[in-house]
Amino acid sequence: MWASVYRTTIIVLSVAVCSRGAPTVLTKLGEIEGIVENEVHQFRNIPYAKPPVGNLRFSKPQAHGPWNGVLDGTQFGPSCLQEGPPEYERMLPHQRQSEDCLSLNVYVPGHPSTMSNKSVMVWIHGGAYLFGQAMYFDASHLALNGDVVVVTLNYRLGVFGFLTSLDGRVPGNNGIWDQQLALEWIHEHITSFGGNPRSVTLFGESAGGFSVTLHALNPMNIGLFHRVIAQSGVPTSTLTLCPSSKTISSAVGISLNCTVDTFGEVFISCLRQISAERLLSAQQEIILIPDPSMKVELRIGPVVDGLLIPDVPSNLMTNLSSPSYKFFRTLDFITGITNQDGSIVSKSLNTIAKFANFDINLGVPSNVFFGMLFPSLVSAFYGDSVNFTLSKGYVCPLYASSDLTEQAIKVVDAFTDAIFVVPSIRILNFHSNGNPESKTYQYLFERPHLDTHEHKLLPLWIKGSSHTSELLFLFGIQDFFRKYNITVDPNDLVLSQQMMKYWSNFAKNGDPNSADLPLWKAYDSDERSFISLDTEITLRTRLYADRVTMWEETLPNMLQTSSRYT
């Protein structure tokens, strides 16, 4: 109820001014000075929430409110506290971090004008809910080429964003609440930047993809956005929610001697007095403990709280009368994957290689896959223990090989299918079946990762499109040579232009197509059309049909357990 009241239309006087110097925008909250780069007006480090420190640590975010004077929007704000992969640091404008990090950046093509009424795209970054930041993603080329306003945002990570007791004492999900408050802010203030609050597309990748689809299942968000692009992350995946969040949360507190009245007021008060640096260090010590069991789950992340996440997404999707299901089907929807998204498990494979004594760069032995990896994957997928010997005969033709390298590639295929492909097919079917209200599209990205430095961190046999490979095509490969001395193939520059056009077309009218692009046919559960995004874009049907059939039909019929997918 409060959300609809909060979003009641308010008449606001706002003026966009571009003098000979820096551009400024006057909003209801105050004036902001920005900067022009790549012919795009950028307004950076705009606070949408009060600093989540002191008594506001581990609490829902509170709206920031007005500021005095002119807000300096010329520099990116700090990242939220994290220990991210070192390979990303060289691509960041700076390495500053702070607990006071809840800000957003607005990219405006041309001069900001309240009369522009441009469609808006809101980006939520990934990073396993443990790392990532808005400033990593240069949205200027997407804004300019697509003629859309793009917003990128920070949200709290790790224990700062997802500490939980799994009950009313510490409900958790504060990082997701941060995102939701940012959406409220955008809805109320984006007109000051020339954006149209009635044409907003929410898009994100990996944890960002899971996030945007969780928002798409929450009817509290009606009116805040109208279209969704979920890249390598949908709510029916095993990585959407985090069953171990409470365990990690408790372990962090105990390691810091906050053991009295666990998850009560004394416990939380103790944690609020611990320095942010010590909290982060305690979190990392716990989540980085090597785990050779190959559990297919997040270390910390969103949980069902009964409000922001009302129920397990699979339950919401199968309840055809639920407000969540009805809201989701009003939204135009794109989802897709990279052809080796399963490379997300490469670091875990390194750990297992040490325990099982094999060289990961040479491949993965079949006995490791069938004896350890695949049983864990199947158990995670179906939510229970399984009789694996019953299913092995049906798995071998698809995922077995006597060649170490080929077997390793098939391992990645199996994780790609179970974590990304089959869950995406399932939600595409839910969205499209008998749905005249909105449109549905699927893609497969097939170009290798452009950053050779990052690609070298993966096992040598990963040659395809690894997890996150598509991001650089949407966010700034045009500047790669100038910034990082990375040469980009002209064919990749063309693909980047095409992808930005597809994405921005969709943001404007719910349809990615235009006369200057190869046809992208809408998805339906019978034909299952999808587009292959490569240097030659092609239209295909029934993505990985044999592998999908095994997970959707063969295994559920053979395993001695009831499947949540049947």
Coordinates of C-alpha atoms in Angstrom, one line a residue:
M1 CA 0.0 0.0 0.0
W2 CA 2.8 2.4 1.0
A3 CA 4.5 1.8 -2.3
S4 CA 1.6 3.0 -4.4
V5 CA 1.2 6.0 -2.2
Y6 CA 4.8 6.8 -2.5
R7 CA 4.6 6.7 -6.2
T8 CA 1.7 9.1 -6.4
T9 CA 2.4 11.6 -9.1
I10 CA 4.0 14.8 -7.8
I11 CA 4.4 17.9 -9.8
V12 CA 8.0 18.9 -9.7
L13 CA 9.7 21.9 -11.2
S14 CA 13.0 20.8 -12.7
V15 CA 15.3 22.5 -15.1
A16 CA 18.1 21.1 -17.2
V17 CA 20.9 23.7 -17.8
C18 CA 23.9 23.3 -20.1
S19 CA 26.1 26.3 -19.9
R20 CA 29.4 26.7 -21.5
G21 CA 31.0 24.9 -18.6
A22 CA 29.8 21.7 -16.9
P23 CA 26.2 20.5 -17.4
T24 CA 23.9 20.9 -14.5
V25 CA 20.5 19.5 -13.7
L26 CA 18.0 20.9 -11.2
T27 CA 15.9 18.3 -9.5
K28 CA 13.4 18.3 -6.7
L29 CA 16.3 17.3 -4.3
G30 CA 18.7 20.0 -5.5
E31 CA 21.1 20.9 -8.2
I32 CA 23.7 18.4 -9.7
E33 CA 26.8 19.3 -11.7
G34 CA 27.8 16.6 -14.2
I35 CA 30.5 16.0 -16.8
V36 CA 30.5 15.3 -20.5
E37 CA 32.4 12.3 -21.8
N38 CA 31.9 10.4 -25.1
E39 CA 29.3 13.1 -26.1
V40 CA 27.2 11.9 -23.2
H41 CA 26.2 13.9 -20.2
Q42 CA 27.0 12.0 -17.0
F43 CA 25.8 12.7 -13.5
R44 CA 27.7 10.5 -11.1
N45 CA 27.6 9.5 -7.5
I46 CA 24.0 10.7 -6.8
P47 CA 23.0 9.4 -3.4
Y48 CA 19.6 7.7 -3.4
A49 CA 19.8 6.5 0.3
K50 CA 21.2 7.7 3.6
P51 CA 24.6 6.2 4.4
P52 CA 23.9 2.7 5.8
V53 CA 26.2 3.1 8.8
G54 CA 25.8 3.0 12.5
N55 CA 22.2 2.0 13.5
L56 CA 21.3 1.8 9.8
R57 CA 23.8 -1.0 9.2
F58 CA 21.9 -4.2 8.4
S59 CA 18.7 -2.2 8.1
K60 CA 16.5 -1.4 5.1
P61 CA 17.8 1.6 3.2
Q62 CA 16.2 5.0 3.9
A63 CA 15.7 7.6 1.2
H64 CA 18.5 10.2 1.1
G65 CA 16.4 13.4 0.7
P66 CA 17.6 16.9 -0.4
W67 CA 21.1 18.2 -0.3
N68 CA 22.5 21.7 0.2
G69 CA 24.3 23.6 -2.6
V70 CA 25.3 22.0 -5.8
L71 CA 26.0 18.2 -5.7
D72 CA 29.3 17.3 -7.4
G73 CA 28.4 14.6 -9.9
T74 CA 31.6 14.7 -11.9
Q75 CA 33.3 11.7 -10.1
F76 CA 32.2 8.2 -9.5
G77 CA 31.5 7.3 -5.9
P78 CA 33.1 4.5 -3.9
S79 CA 32.3 0.9 -4.4
C80 CA 30.5 -0.9 -1.7
L81 CA 32.8 -2.9 0.6
Q82 CA 34.1 -6.1 -1.1
E83 CA 37.1 -8.2 -2.0
G84 CA 36.6 -8.6 -5.7
P85 CA 38.8 -10.4 -8.3
P86 CA 42.1 -8.4 -8.7
E87 CA 41.7 -8.7 -12.5
Y88 CA 38.8 -6.2 -12.5
E89 CA 40.7 -3.5 -10.7
R90 CA 42.6 -2.3 -13.7
M91 CA 39.2 -1.5 -15.4
L92 CA 37.9 0.6 -12.6
P93 CA 38.1 4.4 -12.6
H94 CA 39.4 4.2 -9.0
Q95 CA 39.6 1.6 -6.2
R96 CA 38.0 3.5 -3.4
Q97 CA 35.5 1.6 -1.2
S98 CA 33.2 2.7 1.6
E99 CA 30.2 1.5 3.6
D100 CA 28.6 4.8 2.4
C101 CA 28.2 3.6 -1.2
L102 CA 24.5 3.8 -2.1
S103 CA 24.6 6.0 -5.1
L104 CA 23.7 5.9 -8.8
N105 CA 25.0 7.3 -12.1
V106 CA 22.8 8.7 -14.9
Y107 CA 24.0 8.8 -18.5
V108 CA 22.1 11.2 -20.8
P109 CA 22.6 11.4 -24.6
G110 CA 22.7 15.0 -25.7
H111 CA 21.6 17.9 -23.5
P112 CA 19.4 16.9 -20.6
S113 CA 15.9 18.3 -21.1
T114 CA 12.7 17.6 -19.2
M115 CA 10.9 17.6 -22.5
S116 CA 13.0 14.7 -24.0
N117 CA 10.9 11.9 -22.5
K118 CA 13.5 9.2 -23.5
S119 CA 13.2 5.6 -22.5
V120 CA 15.2 4.6 -19.5
M121 CA 17.4 1.5 -18.9
V122 CA 18.4 0.6 -15.3
W123 CA 21.5 -1.7 -15.0
I124 CA 22.0 -3.9 -11.9
H125 CA 25.5 -5.4 -11.8
G126 CA 26.4 -9.0 -11.0
G127 CA 29.2 -10.5 -8.9
A128 CA 27.7 -13.3 -6.8
Y129 CA 26.3 -10.6 -4.4
L130 CA 29.9 -10.3 -3.1
F131 CA 31.6 -7.9 -5.5
G132 CA 30.9 -5.5 -8.3
Q133 CA 30.1 -1.8 -8.8
A134 CA 28.2 0.5 -11.1
M135 CA 31.2 2.5 -12.3
Y136 CA 32.8 -0.6 -13.9
F137 CA 30.1 -0.3 -16.6
D138 CA 30.6 2.6 -19.0
A139 CA 27.1 3.1 -20.3
S140 CA 27.9 6.2 -22.4
H141 CA 28.0 4.3 -25.7
L142 CA 24.7 2.4 -25.0
A143 CA 23.1 5.7 -24.1
L144 CA 24.4 7.5 -27.2
N145 CA 23.8 4.7 -29.7
G146 CA 20.4 3.7 -28.4
D147 CA 19.2 7.3 -27.6
V148 CA 18.2 6.2 -24.1
V149 CA 18.9 7.4 -20.6
V150 CA 20.9 4.7 -18.7
V151 CA 21.2 4.4 -14.9
T152 CA 23.7 2.3 -13.1
L153 CA 23.6 1.7 -9.4
N154 CA 25.5 0.4 -6.4
Y155 CA 23.9 -1.9 -3.7
R156 CA 25.2 -3.4 -0.5
L157 CA 27.1 -6.7 -0.9
G158 CA 28.1 -9.7 1.3
V159 CA 27.1 -9.5 5.0
F160 CA 26.4 -5.8 4.7
G161 CA 23.6 -6.5 2.2
F162 CA 22.5 -10.0 3.0
L163 CA 23.0 -10.7 6.8
T164 CA 19.9 -12.7 7.8
S165 CA 18.4 -14.8 10.6
L166 CA 15.7 -16.1 8.1
D167 CA 13.0 -14.7 10.3
G168 CA 11.6 -11.4 11.4
R169 CA 14.5 -10.5 13.6
V170 CA 17.0 -9.9 10.7
P171 CA 14.9 -10.6 7.5
G172 CA 17.9 -10.0 5.2
N173 CA 17.8 -8.9 1.5
N174 CA 18.9 -5.4 2.3
G175 CA 21.0 -5.4 -0.9
I176 CA 17.8 -6.1 -2.9
W177 CA 15.9 -3.5 -0.9
D178 CA 18.7 -1.0 -1.9
Q179 CA 17.9 -1.8 -5.6
Q180 CA 14.2 -1.3 -5.0
L181 CA 14.7 2.1 -3.3
A182 CA 16.9 3.1 -6.3
L183 CA 14.0 2.2 -8.6
E184 CA 11.7 4.4 -6.5
W185 CA 14.2 7.2 -6.8
I186 CA 14.4 6.8 -10.6
H187 CA 10.7 6.7 -10.9
E188 CA 10.3 10.0 -9.1
H189 CA 13.3 12.0 -10.4
I190 CA 14.4 10.6 -13.8
T191 CA 12.2 13.2 -15.6
S192 CA 14.7 15.9 -14.5
F193 CA 17.3 14.1 -16.7
G194 CA 14.9 13.8 -19.7
G195 CA 13.9 10.2 -18.9
N196 CA 10.4 8.8 -19.2
P197 CA 9.3 7.1 -15.9
R198 CA 6.6 5.2 -17.9
S199 CA 9.1 3.5 -20.1
V200 CA 11.7 1.8 -17.9
T201 CA 13.6 -1.4 -18.6
L202 CA 15.4 -3.2 -15.8
F203 CA 18.4 -5.3 -17.0
G204 CA 21.2 -7.1 -15.3
E205 CA 23.6 -10.0 -15.6
S206 CA 24.4 -13.0 -13.3
A207 CA 23.5 -11.9 -9.8
G208 CA 22.1 -8.8 -11.5
G209 CA 20.0 -11.1 -13.7
F210 CA 18.7 -13.0 -10.7
S211 CA 18.0 -9.6 -9.1
V212 CA 16.0 -8.1 -11.9
T213 CA 13.8 -11.3 -12.2
L214 CA 13.2 -11.3 -8.5
H215 CA 11.9 -7.7 -8.8
A216 CA 9.8 -8.9 -11.8
L217 CA 8.0 -11.3 -9.5
N218 CA 7.2 -8.7 -6.9
P219 CA 3.9 -6.8 -7.5
M220 CA 5.1 -4.0 -5.2
N221 CA 7.1 -2.9 -8.2
I222 CA 4.1 -2.2 -10.5
G223 CA 4.7 1.0 -12.3
L224 CA 8.5 1.2 -11.5
F225 CA 9.6 -0.7 -14.6
H226 CA 7.9 -2.1 -17.7
R227 CA 10.4 -4.5 -19.3
V228 CA 13.1 -6.8 -18.2
I229 CA 16.3 -8.2 -19.7
A230 CA 17.8 -11.0 -17.6
Q231 CA 21.3 -11.9 -18.8
S232 CA 22.6 -15.3 -17.5
G233 CA 20.3 -15.3 -14.5
V234 CA 16.6 -16.2 -14.0
P235 CA 14.6 -16.9 -10.8
T236 CA 14.1 -20.6 -11.4
S237 CA 17.9 -21.3 -11.2
T238 CA 19.5 -23.1 -8.3
L239 CA 21.6 -19.9 -7.7
T240 CA 18.7 -17.5 -7.3
L241 CA 18.4 -17.9 -3.5
C242 CA 21.0 -18.7 -0.9
P243 CA 20.0 -21.4 1.7
S244 CA 23.3 -20.9 3.6
S245 CA 22.9 -17.2 4.2
K246 CA 21.9 -17.7 7.8
T247 CA 24.8 -20.1 8.4
I248 CA 27.3 -17.6 7.0
S249 CA 25.7 -14.7 8.9
S250 CA 25.9 -16.6 12.2
A251 CA 29.5 -17.7 11.6
V252 CA 30.6 -14.1 10.9
G253 CA 29.2 -12.9 14.2
I254 CA 30.6 -15.8 16.2
S255 CA 34.1 -15.2 14.6
L256 CA 33.9 -11.6 15.9
N257 CA 32.8 -12.7 19.4
C258 CA 29.3 -11.4 19.0
T259 CA 27.8 -14.7 20.3
V260 CA 25.3 -13.5 23.0
D261 CA 21.6 -13.8 22.0
T262 CA 22.4 -14.8 18.4
F263 CA 20.4 -12.6 16.0
G264 CA 18.9 -10.7 18.8
E265 CA 19.4 -7.1 19.7
V266 CA 22.6 -7.7 21.6
F267 CA 24.1 -9.6 18.7
I268 CA 23.1 -7.0 16.1
S269 CA 24.3 -4.2 18.3
C270 CA 27.7 -5.9 18.7
L271 CA 28.0 -6.3 14.9
R272 CA 27.1 -2.7 14.4
Q273 CA 30.0 -1.7 16.6
I274 CA 32.6 -3.7 14.7
S275 CA 34.6 -1.8 12.1
A276 CA 33.5 -2.4 8.5
E277 CA 37.0 -3.6 7.6
R278 CA 36.9 -6.3 10.3
L279 CA 33.4 -7.4 9.2
L280 CA 34.6 -7.8 5.6
S281 CA 37.7 -9.6 6.7
A282 CA 35.7 -12.1 8.8
Q283 CA 33.3 -12.7 5.9
Q284 CA 36.1 -13.4 3.5
E285 CA 37.8 -15.8 5.9
I286 CA 34.6 -17.9 6.1
I287 CA 33.5 -17.9 2.5
L288 CA 37.0 -18.6 1.2
I289 CA 37.4 -21.9 3.1
P290 CA 38.0 -24.5 0.4
D291 CA 35.0 -26.7 -0.1
P292 CA 35.7 -29.9 -2.2
S293 CA 32.0 -31.0 -1.9
M294 CA 31.1 -28.9 -5.0
K295 CA 27.8 -27.6 -3.6
V296 CA 26.0 -25.8 -6.3
E297 CA 24.9 -22.7 -4.3
L298 CA 25.7 -19.2 -3.4
R299 CA 27.7 -18.5 -0.3
I300 CA 25.5 -15.5 0.7
G301 CA 22.6 -13.8 -1.0
P302 CA 18.8 -13.3 -1.2
V303 CA 16.3 -15.4 0.9
V304 CA 12.6 -15.7 1.1
D305 CA 11.4 -13.0 3.5
G306 CA 7.6 -13.1 2.8
L307 CA 7.6 -9.5 1.5
L308 CA 10.3 -8.5 -1.0
I309 CA 10.6 -12.1 -2.0
P310 CA 7.2 -13.6 -1.0
D311 CA 8.0 -17.2 -1.7
V312 CA 10.3 -19.5 -3.6
P313 CA 10.2 -18.3 -7.2
S314 CA 9.2 -21.7 -8.6
N315 CA 6.1 -21.6 -6.3
L316 CA 5.3 -18.1 -7.5
M317 CA 5.6 -19.1 -11.1
T318 CA 3.4 -22.2 -10.8
N319 CA 0.6 -20.3 -9.0
L320 CA -1.2 -18.9 -12.0
S321 CA -3.5 -16.8 -9.8
S322 CA -0.7 -15.2 -7.7
P323 CA -0.1 -11.4 -8.1
S324 CA 3.6 -12.2 -8.7
Y325 CA 2.8 -14.4 -11.7
K326 CA 0.3 -11.9 -13.1
F327 CA 2.7 -9.0 -12.7
F328 CA 5.6 -10.8 -14.4
R329 CA 3.5 -11.6 -17.5
T330 CA 2.7 -7.9 -18.0
L331 CA 6.4 -7.2 -18.5
D332 CA 8.1 -7.6 -21.9
F333 CA 10.9 -10.1 -21.3
I334 CA 14.3 -11.1 -22.8
T335 CA 16.6 -13.7 -21.3
G336 CA 19.7 -15.4 -22.6
I337 CA 23.0 -17.0 -21.8
T338 CA 26.6 -17.3 -23.1
N339 CA 27.4 -20.7 -24.6
Q340 CA 29.9 -21.5 -21.7
D341 CA 28.1 -19.8 -18.8
G342 CA 29.0 -22.9 -16.8
S343 CA 32.5 -21.6 -16.7
I344 CA 31.3 -19.8 -13.5
V345 CA 32.4 -23.0 -11.7
S346 CA 36.0 -22.9 -12.9
K347 CA 37.4 -21.7 -9.6
S348 CA 35.6 -24.5 -7.8
L349 CA 37.0 -27.0 -10.3
N350 CA 40.5 -25.7 -9.4
T351 CA 39.8 -26.5 -5.7
I352 CA 38.5 -30.0 -6.6
A353 CA 41.5 -30.6 -8.8
K354 CA 43.8 -30.1 -5.8
F355 CA 41.8 -32.5 -3.7
A356 CA 41.4 -35.1 -6.5
N357 CA 45.0 -34.6 -7.7
F358 CA 44.5 -33.8 -11.4
D359 CA 45.7 -30.9 -13.6
I360 CA 42.7 -28.7 -14.4
N361 CA 44.4 -27.3 -17.5
L362 CA 44.6 -30.7 -19.0
G363 CA 40.9 -31.5 -18.4
V364 CA 38.6 -33.3 -16.0
P365 CA 38.6 -37.1 -15.5
S366 CA 35.3 -38.8 -16.2
N367 CA 35.4 -40.5 -12.8
V368 CA 35.5 -37.1 -11.1
F369 CA 32.6 -35.8 -13.1
F370 CA 30.3 -38.8 -12.6
G371 CA 31.5 -39.7 -9.1
M372 CA 31.4 -36.2 -7.6
L373 CA 30.3 -33.3 -9.8
F374 CA 27.2 -34.6 -11.6
P375 CA 25.5 -36.1 -8.5
S376 CA 25.9 -32.7 -6.7
L377 CA 24.6 -30.9 -9.8
V378 CA 21.6 -33.2 -10.1
S379 CA 20.8 -33.0 -6.4
A380 CA 20.9 -29.2 -6.5
F381 CA 18.7 -29.1 -9.6
Y382 CA 16.0 -31.3 -8.3
G383 CA 16.3 -30.2 -4.7
D384 CA 16.8 -33.7 -3.2
S385 CA 19.2 -36.7 -3.1
V386 CA 18.9 -38.9 -6.2
N387 CA 19.7 -42.5 -7.2
F388 CA 22.5 -41.6 -9.6
T389 CA 23.2 -45.1 -10.9
L390 CA 19.7 -45.1 -12.4
S391 CA 20.4 -42.1 -14.5
K392 CA 24.0 -42.5 -15.5
G393 CA 23.2 -44.5 -18.7
Y394 CA 21.1 -41.6 -19.9
V395 CA 23.7 -39.0 -19.1
C396 CA 26.8 -40.6 -20.7
P397 CA 25.8 -40.0 -24.4
L398 CA 25.5 -36.3 -23.7
Y399 CA 28.2 -35.5 -21.1
A400 CA 30.8 -38.3 -21.2
S401 CA 34.1 -38.5 -23.0
S402 CA 37.2 -40.6 -22.7
D403 CA 39.3 -37.5 -23.7
L404 CA 40.2 -35.3 -20.7
T405 CA 39.8 -32.0 -22.5
E406 CA 36.5 -33.0 -24.2
Q407 CA 35.2 -34.3 -20.8
A408 CA 36.1 -30.9 -19.2
I409 CA 34.1 -29.1 -21.9
K410 CA 31.2 -31.4 -21.3
V411 CA 31.4 -30.6 -17.6
V412 CA 31.0 -26.9 -18.4
D413 CA 28.1 -27.9 -20.7
A414 CA 26.4 -29.7 -17.8
F415 CA 26.7 -26.8 -15.5
T416 CA 25.6 -24.4 -18.2
D417 CA 22.5 -26.5 -18.8
A418 CA 21.5 -27.1 -15.2
I419 CA 22.2 -23.6 -13.9
F420 CA 21.3 -21.4 -16.9
V421 CA 19.8 -23.1 -19.9
V422 CA 17.0 -25.3 -18.5
P423 CA 15.8 -22.7 -15.9
S424 CA 15.7 -20.1 -18.7
I425 CA 13.6 -22.3 -20.9
R426 CA 11.3 -22.9 -18.0
I427 CA 10.7 -19.2 -17.3
L428 CA 10.4 -18.4 -21.0
N429 CA 7.6 -21.0 -21.2
F430 CA 5.9 -19.6 -18.2
H431 CA 6.1 -16.1 -19.6
S432 CA 5.0 -16.8 -23.2
N433 CA 2.3 -19.5 -22.9
G434 CA -1.0 -17.9 -23.7
N435 CA 0.2 -14.4 -23.0
P436 CA -1.2 -11.7 -25.2
E437 CA -0.1 -8.9 -22.8
S438 CA 3.6 -8.9 -23.5
K439 CA 6.5 -10.2 -25.7
T440 CA 9.1 -12.8 -25.0
Y441 CA 12.6 -13.3 -26.5
Q442 CA 15.6 -15.5 -26.1
Y443 CA 19.3 -15.2 -27.1
L444 CA 22.5 -17.2 -27.1
F445 CA 25.8 -15.2 -27.0
E446 CA 28.7 -17.0 -28.7
R447 CA 31.7 -14.7 -29.0
P448 CA 34.7 -15.4 -26.7
H449 CA 35.6 -13.0 -24.0
L450 CA 37.4 -9.9 -25.4
D451 CA 39.6 -9.3 -22.4
T452 CA 42.4 -11.8 -23.0
H453 CA 43.9 -11.0 -19.6
E454 CA 40.7 -12.3 -17.9
H455 CA 40.3 -15.2 -20.3
K456 CA 43.8 -16.4 -19.3
L457 CA 42.6 -16.9 -15.8
L458 CA 40.3 -19.7 -17.0
P459 CA 41.4 -23.2 -17.8
L460 CA 43.0 -23.5 -21.2
W461 CA 40.3 -25.6 -22.7
I462 CA 37.6 -22.9 -22.3
K463 CA 37.5 -21.5 -25.8
G464 CA 33.9 -20.4 -26.1
S465 CA 31.9 -17.5 -24.6
S466 CA 32.6 -17.7 -20.9
H467 CA 30.4 -16.2 -18.2
T468 CA 30.1 -12.3 -18.5
S469 CA 31.5 -12.3 -22.1
E470 CA 28.6 -10.4 -23.5
L471 CA 29.0 -7.4 -21.1
L472 CA 31.8 -5.7 -22.9
F473 CA 29.8 -5.6 -26.1
L474 CA 27.1 -3.6 -24.3
F475 CA 29.5 -1.4 -22.2
G476 CA 32.3 0.3 -24.0
I477 CA 34.5 -2.0 -26.2
Q478 CA 34.7 1.1 -28.4
D479 CA 37.2 2.5 -25.9
F480 CA 39.2 -0.7 -25.2
F481 CA 42.2 0.2 -27.2
R482 CA 42.4 3.8 -25.9
K483 CA 41.9 2.7 -22.2
Y484 CA 43.6 -0.8 -22.0
N485 CA 45.6 -1.2 -25.2
I486 CA 43.3 -4.1 -26.2
T487 CA 42.7 -4.4 -30.0
V488 CA 39.1 -5.1 -31.0
D489 CA 38.2 -6.9 -34.2
P490 CA 36.0 -4.7 -36.5
N491 CA 33.5 -7.5 -36.6
D492 CA 33.1 -7.4 -32.8
L493 CA 32.6 -3.6 -33.0
V494 CA 29.8 -4.3 -35.5
L495 CA 28.2 -6.9 -33.2
S496 CA 28.5 -4.4 -30.3
Q497 CA 26.6 -1.8 -32.3
Q498 CA 23.9 -4.4 -33.2
M499 CA 23.5 -5.6 -29.6
M500 CA 23.2 -2.0 -28.3
K501 CA 20.5 -1.4 -30.9
Y502 CA 18.6 -4.6 -30.0
W503 CA 18.7 -3.8 -26.3
S504 CA 17.7 -0.1 -26.7
N505 CA 14.9 -1.0 -29.3
F506 CA 13.5 -3.3 -26.8
A507 CA 13.7 -0.7 -24.1
K508 CA 11.7 1.7 -26.2
N509 CA 8.8 -0.5 -27.4
G510 CA 9.2 -4.0 -26.1
D511 CA 10.5 -5.3 -29.5
P512 CA 14.2 -5.6 -30.2
N513 CA 13.7 -5.5 -34.0
S514 CA 14.2 -2.7 -36.5
A515 CA 14.7 -2.6 -40.3
D516 CA 18.5 -2.3 -40.0
L517 CA 19.0 -5.5 -37.9
P518 CA 18.6 -9.3 -38.5
L519 CA 15.2 -10.6 -37.5
W520 CA 14.8 -11.6 -33.9
K521 CA 11.7 -13.7 -33.7
A522 CA 9.6 -13.8 -30.6
Y523 CA 9.8 -17.0 -28.4
D524 CA 7.0 -19.4 -27.9
S525 CA 7.0 -22.8 -26.2
D526 CA 6.3 -24.8 -29.4
E527 CA 9.0 -23.4 -31.7
R528 CA 11.4 -22.0 -29.0
S529 CA 13.0 -19.5 -31.4
F530 CA 16.2 -17.8 -30.3
I531 CA 18.8 -15.6 -31.8
S532 CA 22.5 -16.5 -31.9
L533 CA 24.6 -13.4 -31.3
D534 CA 27.9 -13.9 -33.1
T535 CA 29.8 -12.0 -35.8
E536 CA 27.1 -13.5 -38.0
I537 CA 23.7 -13.2 -36.3
T538 CA 21.4 -16.2 -37.0
L539 CA 17.9 -17.2 -36.0
R540 CA 17.6 -20.7 -34.6
T541 CA 15.1 -22.9 -32.7
R542 CA 15.1 -25.2 -29.7
L543 CA 18.4 -24.4 -27.9
Y544 CA 20.4 -27.5 -27.0
A545 CA 17.3 -29.6 -27.5
D546 CA 18.7 -33.0 -26.6
R547 CA 20.3 -31.7 -23.4
V548 CA 17.2 -29.8 -22.4
T549 CA 15.1 -32.9 -22.9
M550 CA 17.3 -34.9 -20.6
W551 CA 16.8 -32.4 -17.8
E552 CA 13.1 -31.7 -18.5
E553 CA 11.9 -35.2 -19.2
T554 CA 14.4 -38.1 -19.1
L555 CA 15.9 -37.6 -15.7
P556 CA 12.7 -36.7 -13.9
N557 CA 11.1 -39.9 -15.2
M558 CA 14.1 -42.1 -14.2
L559 CA 15.3 -40.6 -10.9
Q560 CA 13.9 -42.1 -7.7
T561 CA 12.7 -38.8 -6.3
S562 CA 9.9 -36.4 -7.1
S563 CA 11.0 -33.5 -9.2
R564 CA 10.0 -29.9 -8.7
Y565 CA 10.1 -29.6 -12.4
T566 CA 7.6 -32.3 -13.2

